[in-house]
Structure formats: C-alpha cells, structure tokens
CSV table of C-alpha atoms in Angstrom, one decimal:
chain,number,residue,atom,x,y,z
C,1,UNK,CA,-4.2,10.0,20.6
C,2,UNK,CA,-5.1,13.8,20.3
C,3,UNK,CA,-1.5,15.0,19.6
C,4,UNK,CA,-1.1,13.1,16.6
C,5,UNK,CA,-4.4,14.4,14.4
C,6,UNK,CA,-2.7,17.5,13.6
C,7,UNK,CA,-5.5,19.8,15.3
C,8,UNK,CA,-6.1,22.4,15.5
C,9,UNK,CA,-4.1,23.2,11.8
C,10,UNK,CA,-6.2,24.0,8.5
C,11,UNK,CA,-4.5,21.4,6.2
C,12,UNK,CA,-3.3,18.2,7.7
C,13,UNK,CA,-1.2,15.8,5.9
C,14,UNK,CA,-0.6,11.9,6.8
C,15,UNK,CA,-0.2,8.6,5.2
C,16,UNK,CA,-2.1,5.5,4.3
C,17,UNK,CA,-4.6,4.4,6.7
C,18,UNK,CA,-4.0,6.6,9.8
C,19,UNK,CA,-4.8,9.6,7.3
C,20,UNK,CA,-8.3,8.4,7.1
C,21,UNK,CA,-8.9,7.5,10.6
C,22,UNK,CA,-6.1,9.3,13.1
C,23,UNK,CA,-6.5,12.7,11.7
C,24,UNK,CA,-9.0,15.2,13.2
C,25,UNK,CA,-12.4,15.7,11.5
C,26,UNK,CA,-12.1,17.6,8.1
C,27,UNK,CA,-14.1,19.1,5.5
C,28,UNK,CA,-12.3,17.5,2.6
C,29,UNK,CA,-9.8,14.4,2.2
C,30,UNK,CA,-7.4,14.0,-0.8
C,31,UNK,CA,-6.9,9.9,-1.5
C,32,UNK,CA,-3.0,10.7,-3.1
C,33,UNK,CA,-2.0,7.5,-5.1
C,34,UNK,CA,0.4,8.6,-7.8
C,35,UNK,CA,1.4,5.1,-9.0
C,36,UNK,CA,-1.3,4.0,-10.0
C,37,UNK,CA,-5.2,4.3,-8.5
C,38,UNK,CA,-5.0,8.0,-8.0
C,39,UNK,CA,-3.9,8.3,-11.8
C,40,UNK,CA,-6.1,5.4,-13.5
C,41,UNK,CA,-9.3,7.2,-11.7
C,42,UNK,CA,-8.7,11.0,-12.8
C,43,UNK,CA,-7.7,9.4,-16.9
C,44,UNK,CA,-11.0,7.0,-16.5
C,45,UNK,CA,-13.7,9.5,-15.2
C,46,UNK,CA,-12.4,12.5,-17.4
C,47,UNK,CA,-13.6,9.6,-20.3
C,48,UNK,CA,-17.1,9.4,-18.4
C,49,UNK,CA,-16.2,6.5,-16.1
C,50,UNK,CA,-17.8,5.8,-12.7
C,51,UNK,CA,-15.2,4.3,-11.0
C,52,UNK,CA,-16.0,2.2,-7.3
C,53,UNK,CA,-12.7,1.5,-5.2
C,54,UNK,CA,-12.7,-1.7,-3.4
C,55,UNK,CA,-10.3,-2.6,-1.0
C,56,UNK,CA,-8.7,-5.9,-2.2
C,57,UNK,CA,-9.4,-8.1,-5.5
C,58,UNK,CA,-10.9,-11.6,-4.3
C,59,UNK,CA,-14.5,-13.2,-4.9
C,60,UNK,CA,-16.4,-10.5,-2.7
C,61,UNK,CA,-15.1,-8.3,-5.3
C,62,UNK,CA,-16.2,-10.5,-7.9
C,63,UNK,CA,-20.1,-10.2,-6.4
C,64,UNK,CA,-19.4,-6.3,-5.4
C,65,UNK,CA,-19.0,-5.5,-9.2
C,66,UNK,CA,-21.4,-7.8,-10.1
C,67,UNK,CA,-24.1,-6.5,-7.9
C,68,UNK,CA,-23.5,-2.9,-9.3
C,69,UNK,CA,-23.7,-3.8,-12.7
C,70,UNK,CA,-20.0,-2.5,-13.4
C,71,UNK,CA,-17.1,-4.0,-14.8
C,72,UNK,CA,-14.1,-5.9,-12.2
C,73,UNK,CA,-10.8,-4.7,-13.1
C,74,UNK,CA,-8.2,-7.0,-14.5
C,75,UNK,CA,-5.1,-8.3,-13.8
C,76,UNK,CA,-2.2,-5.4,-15.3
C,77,UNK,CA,-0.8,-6.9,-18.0
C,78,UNK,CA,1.6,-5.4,-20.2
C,79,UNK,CA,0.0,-4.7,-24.1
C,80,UNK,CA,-3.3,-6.3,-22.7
C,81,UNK,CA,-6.7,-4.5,-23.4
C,82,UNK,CA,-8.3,-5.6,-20.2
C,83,UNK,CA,-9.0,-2.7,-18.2
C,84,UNK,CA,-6.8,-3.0,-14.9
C,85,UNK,CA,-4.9,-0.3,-12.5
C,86,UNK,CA,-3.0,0.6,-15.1
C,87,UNK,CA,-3.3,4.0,-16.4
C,88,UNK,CA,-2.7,3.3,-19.8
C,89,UNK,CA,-5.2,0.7,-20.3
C,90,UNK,CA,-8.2,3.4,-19.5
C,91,UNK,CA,-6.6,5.9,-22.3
C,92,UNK,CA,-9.3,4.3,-24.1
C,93,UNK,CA,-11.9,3.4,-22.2
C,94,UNK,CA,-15.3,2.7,-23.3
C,95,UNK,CA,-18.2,5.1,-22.4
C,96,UNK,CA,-20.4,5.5,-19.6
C,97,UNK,CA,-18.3,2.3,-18.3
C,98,UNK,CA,-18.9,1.4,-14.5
C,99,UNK,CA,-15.6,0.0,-13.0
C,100,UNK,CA,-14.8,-2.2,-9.5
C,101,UNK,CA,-11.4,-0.7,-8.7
C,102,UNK,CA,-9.3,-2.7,-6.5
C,103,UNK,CA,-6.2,-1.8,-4.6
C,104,UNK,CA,-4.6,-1.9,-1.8
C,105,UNK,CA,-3.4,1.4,-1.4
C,106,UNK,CA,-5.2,4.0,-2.7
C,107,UNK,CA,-8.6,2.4,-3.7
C,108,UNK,CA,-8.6,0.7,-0.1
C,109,UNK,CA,-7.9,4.0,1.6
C,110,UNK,CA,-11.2,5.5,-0.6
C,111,UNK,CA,-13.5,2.7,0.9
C,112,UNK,CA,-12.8,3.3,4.0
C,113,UNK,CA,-14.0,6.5,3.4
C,114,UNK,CA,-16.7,6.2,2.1
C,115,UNK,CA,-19.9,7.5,4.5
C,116,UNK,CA,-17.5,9.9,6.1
C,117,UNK,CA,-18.9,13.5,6.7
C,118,UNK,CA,-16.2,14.6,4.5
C,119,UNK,CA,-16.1,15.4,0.5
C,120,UNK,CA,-13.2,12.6,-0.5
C,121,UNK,CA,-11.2,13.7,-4.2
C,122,UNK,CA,-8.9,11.8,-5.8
C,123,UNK,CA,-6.1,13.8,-6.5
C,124,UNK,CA,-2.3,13.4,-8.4
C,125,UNK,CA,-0.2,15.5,-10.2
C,126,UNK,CA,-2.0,15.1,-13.2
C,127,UNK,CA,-4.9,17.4,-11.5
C,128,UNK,CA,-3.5,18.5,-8.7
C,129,UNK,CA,-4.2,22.4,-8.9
C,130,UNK,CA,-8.0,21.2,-10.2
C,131,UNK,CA,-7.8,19.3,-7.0
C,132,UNK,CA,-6.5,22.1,-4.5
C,133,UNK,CA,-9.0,24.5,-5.5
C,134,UNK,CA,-11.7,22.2,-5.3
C,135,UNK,CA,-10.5,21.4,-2.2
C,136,UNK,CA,-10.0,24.5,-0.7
C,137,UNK,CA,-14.0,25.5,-2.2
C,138,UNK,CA,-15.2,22.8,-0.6
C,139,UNK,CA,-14.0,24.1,3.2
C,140,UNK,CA,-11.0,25.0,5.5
C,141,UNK,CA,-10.2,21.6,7.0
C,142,UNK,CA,-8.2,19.8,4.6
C,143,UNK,CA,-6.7,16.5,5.0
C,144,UNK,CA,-4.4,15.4,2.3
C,145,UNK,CA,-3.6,11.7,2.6
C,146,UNK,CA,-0.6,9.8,0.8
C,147,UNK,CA,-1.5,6.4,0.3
C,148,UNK,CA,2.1,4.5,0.1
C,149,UNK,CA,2.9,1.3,-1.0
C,150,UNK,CA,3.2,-2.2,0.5
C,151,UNK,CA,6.5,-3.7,1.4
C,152,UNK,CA,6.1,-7.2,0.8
C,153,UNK,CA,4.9,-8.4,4.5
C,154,UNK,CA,2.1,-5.8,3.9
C,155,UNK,CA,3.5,-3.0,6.2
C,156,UNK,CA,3.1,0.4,4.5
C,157,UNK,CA,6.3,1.9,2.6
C,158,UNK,CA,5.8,5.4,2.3
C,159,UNK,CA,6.1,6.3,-1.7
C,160,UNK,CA,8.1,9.2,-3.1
C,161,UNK,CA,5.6,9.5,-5.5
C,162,UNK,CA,2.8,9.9,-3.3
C,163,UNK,CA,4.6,12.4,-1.3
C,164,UNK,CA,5.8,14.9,-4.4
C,165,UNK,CA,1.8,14.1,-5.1
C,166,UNK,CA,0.4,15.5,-2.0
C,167,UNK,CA,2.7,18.3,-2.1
C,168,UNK,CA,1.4,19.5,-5.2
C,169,UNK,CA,-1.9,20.0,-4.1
C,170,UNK,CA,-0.7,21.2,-0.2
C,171,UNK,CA,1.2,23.8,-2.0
C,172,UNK,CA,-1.8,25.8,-3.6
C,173,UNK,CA,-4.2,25.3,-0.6
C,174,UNK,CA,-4.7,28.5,2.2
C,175,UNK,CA,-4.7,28.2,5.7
C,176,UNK,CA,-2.1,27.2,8.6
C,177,UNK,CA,-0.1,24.2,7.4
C,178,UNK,CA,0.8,21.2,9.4
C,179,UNK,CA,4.9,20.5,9.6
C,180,UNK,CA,3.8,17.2,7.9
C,181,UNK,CA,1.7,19.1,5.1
C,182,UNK,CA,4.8,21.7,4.6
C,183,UNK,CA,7.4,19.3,4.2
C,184,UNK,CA,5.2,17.5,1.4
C,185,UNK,CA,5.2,20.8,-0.3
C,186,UNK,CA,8.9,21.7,0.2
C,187,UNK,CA,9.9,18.0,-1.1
C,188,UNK,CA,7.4,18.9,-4.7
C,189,UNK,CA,9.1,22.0,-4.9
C,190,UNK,CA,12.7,20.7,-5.3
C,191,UNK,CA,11.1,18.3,-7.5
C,192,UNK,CA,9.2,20.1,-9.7
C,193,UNK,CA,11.5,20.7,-12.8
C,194,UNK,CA,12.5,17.0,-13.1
C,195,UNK,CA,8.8,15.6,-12.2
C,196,UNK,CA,9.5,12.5,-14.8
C,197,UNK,CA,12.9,11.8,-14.0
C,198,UNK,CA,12.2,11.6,-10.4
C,199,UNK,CA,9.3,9.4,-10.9
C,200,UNK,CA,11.1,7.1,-13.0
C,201,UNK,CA,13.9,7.0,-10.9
C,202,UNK,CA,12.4,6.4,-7.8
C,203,UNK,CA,11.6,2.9,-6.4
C,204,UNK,CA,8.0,2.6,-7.6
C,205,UNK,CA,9.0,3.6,-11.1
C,206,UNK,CA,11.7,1.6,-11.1
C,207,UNK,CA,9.5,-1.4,-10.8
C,208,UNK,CA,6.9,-0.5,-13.3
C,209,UNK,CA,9.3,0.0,-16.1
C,210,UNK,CA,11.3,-3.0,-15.0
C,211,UNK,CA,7.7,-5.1,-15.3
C,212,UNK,CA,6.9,-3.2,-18.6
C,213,UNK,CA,5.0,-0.6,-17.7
C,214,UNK,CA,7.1,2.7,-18.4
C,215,UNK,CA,4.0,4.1,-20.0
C,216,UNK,CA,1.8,4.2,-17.1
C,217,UNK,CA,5.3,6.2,-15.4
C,218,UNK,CA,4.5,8.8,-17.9
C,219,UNK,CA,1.8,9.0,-17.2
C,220,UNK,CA,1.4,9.7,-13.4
C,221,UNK,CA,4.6,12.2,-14.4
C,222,UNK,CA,2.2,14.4,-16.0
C,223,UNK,CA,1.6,17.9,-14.3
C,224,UNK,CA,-1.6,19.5,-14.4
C,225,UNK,CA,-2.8,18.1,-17.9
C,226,UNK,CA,-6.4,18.0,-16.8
C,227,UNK,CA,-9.3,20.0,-15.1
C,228,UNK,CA,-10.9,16.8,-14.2
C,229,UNK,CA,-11.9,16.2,-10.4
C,230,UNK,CA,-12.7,12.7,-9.3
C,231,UNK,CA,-14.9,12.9,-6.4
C,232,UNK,CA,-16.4,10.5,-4.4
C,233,UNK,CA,-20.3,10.4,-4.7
C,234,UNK,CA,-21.8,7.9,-2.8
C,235,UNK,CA,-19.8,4.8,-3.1
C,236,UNK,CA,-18.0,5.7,-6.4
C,237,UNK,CA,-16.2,8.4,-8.3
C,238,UNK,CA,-17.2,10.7,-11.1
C,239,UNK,CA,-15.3,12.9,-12.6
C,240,UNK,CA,-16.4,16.6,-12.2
C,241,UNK,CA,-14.9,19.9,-14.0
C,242,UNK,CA,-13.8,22.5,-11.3
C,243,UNK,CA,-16.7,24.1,-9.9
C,244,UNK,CA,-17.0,26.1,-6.5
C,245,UNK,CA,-20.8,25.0,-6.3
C,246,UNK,CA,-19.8,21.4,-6.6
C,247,UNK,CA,-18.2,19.8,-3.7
C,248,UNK,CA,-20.0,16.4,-4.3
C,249,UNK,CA,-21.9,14.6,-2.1
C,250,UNK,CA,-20.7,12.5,1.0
C-alpha cells in the first residue's frame, strides 16, 4: 500500500520486517539492532571479521556455515568463550575469522536483504555518525530500519534501544525527513546525555543484566567509539573505515 512506504521523503524510517519490504525503493538501508546483532557485527568486523547474518539458528544453519567455511555462532552464555550474539564474546575475536550470525531480529532483517539494489550497513550507537555519513555518501534515499525484538509468541515488540539507535544516525543525515524518521531523532535527543542509563533501564537491558549479561549493555551504550562501517558485501559483512568512494557492493 503506496501510503505507507514513506515516498516521496529522502530518509524513511520503519521497523522490523516491513522496513525492508514496505518502504519505497532506496539507495541505502540501515539494519538498527542495538541489543545485540547490530553491536556484535560493528565490535567483530572492526577485528577483521566477515560476519554472514542468517535468519534463525537450526541445522540449515549448521550446513550454511559449514558450506562457507565460517564459524556457527554459539549459544550466549555468560563467562563462555564461544563466540555467540554477545558483544562481549567478539572483544577478542580471532583474526580473519568468518562467522554464521544468527538472529531473529536484526541478522534476519539483513538476509532478507541481501540482493537488494540497495547498499545495506549495519549501524548502532557505537558507529552511528560513521554510519550516517556513509550513508548519506552513498545516496539520497535513505531507509533506516529498527529491527525490534520478539514478544514471546513471535510478534515484533518494538525496542527502545533500537529506536534511540536509529535516531542517532537519522539525526546527522540531509534531506526531507519522514514524521517516523523525525520522531526517532527527537526520542535520541532527549536521550542522549543518559545513553547507559536508559539502556540499562529499559526492558531489553533489563533482561540482559538480569541473565548476566550487563557487559554486553555497556557495550551497545557506547556512543560513537568507532569509525568502523559494517557493510553488506555480497552475502556477508566487512567492516570498512568511512570512505565516500566506498559504498560497498549490493
């Protein structure tokens, strides 16, 4: 339905699913998953990762990392080595290590993009002015997509996190913003001085540190520690320093 895809506005902003497929044809889409993909691909690639998303963890994606020669992620575990979604278990991660993603938020959202006649980044607040100006480099349309999370019957429940994300990287980007797009921005700007507190407050952050995991909230808290730009190439993401004659390769 034309009247939801946000046409004929320069940066477009929607979540989960229908930001991939509902909005009008862009230039650029921004897969925003604060808590955790989004976050756990910027720390891995800016180590020299190559990082494939896959859309859930089951046997296929047992022969889809298998098949690429990469590594399948692991169950997050709390003080576990494996390498899983958590941010803080690819602080250290091995080099020129090729990783099977899955999720189903944010690395689900990035294979479905994949062969789209866009350039797809992965952006959070650790990169997120990195990511705008790649983004706005790499052409005028500009779709920005929060990812959510998953209430437990699998409906989408649209994530603080992912919103204060998104507006992060609206905020720094030219061009006639959406209502949807400006509202993102207004919500990180109220939020901006108390980034961690409002991350570990909120109800994703509240479950992390409840399950252990109040490092990887510190994490995705971080604001514009890195010039890293994960973007997708292909069928996986590398990490790229900001260049204007780099907008990947859909």
């Amino acid at each position: 339905m034309a009247y939801f895809d946000q046409e004929p506005l320069d940066v477009r902003c929607e979540w989960g699913m229908a930001g991939v497929r509902q909005i009008s044809e862009s230039d650029v889409v921004v897969i925003v998953d604060v808590m955790s993909f989004s976050t756990t691909v910027n720390i891995a690639v800016s180590r020299g990762a190559t990082v494939f998303p896959y859309r859930y963890k089951d046997k296929a994606a047992v022969r889809y990392a298998r098949e690429r020669e990469a590594t399948l992620a692991g169950p997050r575990e709390v003080d576990s080595r494996t390498i899983s979604l958590s941010p803080a278990s690819v602080l250290q991660a091995p080099e020129n290590l090729r990783l099977v993603l899955p999720s189903p938020n944010g690395a689900e959202l990035s294979f479905a993009a994949i062969g789209r006649n866009a350039v797809v980044l992965a952006g959070c607040l650790r990169n997120a002015t990195a990511v705008a100006a790649r983004a706005q480099a790499c052409g005028k349309r500009i779709t920005v997509v929060p990812a959510g999370e998953r209430w437990p019957d699998g409906t989408l429940r649209p994530a603080l996190e992912d919103l204060l994300g998104a507006g992060a990287i609206i905020r720094q980007l030219a061009g006639r913003l959406s209502p949807e797009s400006a509202a993102a921005a207004a919500a990180f700007d109220d939020a901006f001085q108390e980034l961690p507190n409002r991350l570990s407050d909120c109800s994703s952050g509240r479950e992390l540190i409840e399950r252990g995991f109040e490092q990887d909230v510190e994490l995705a808290a971080e604001f514009d520690v890195i010039d890293i730009v994960p973007v997708l190439v292909g069928e996986a993401y590398v990490g790229s320093e900001n260049s204007k004659s780099d907008c990947g390769n859909p």
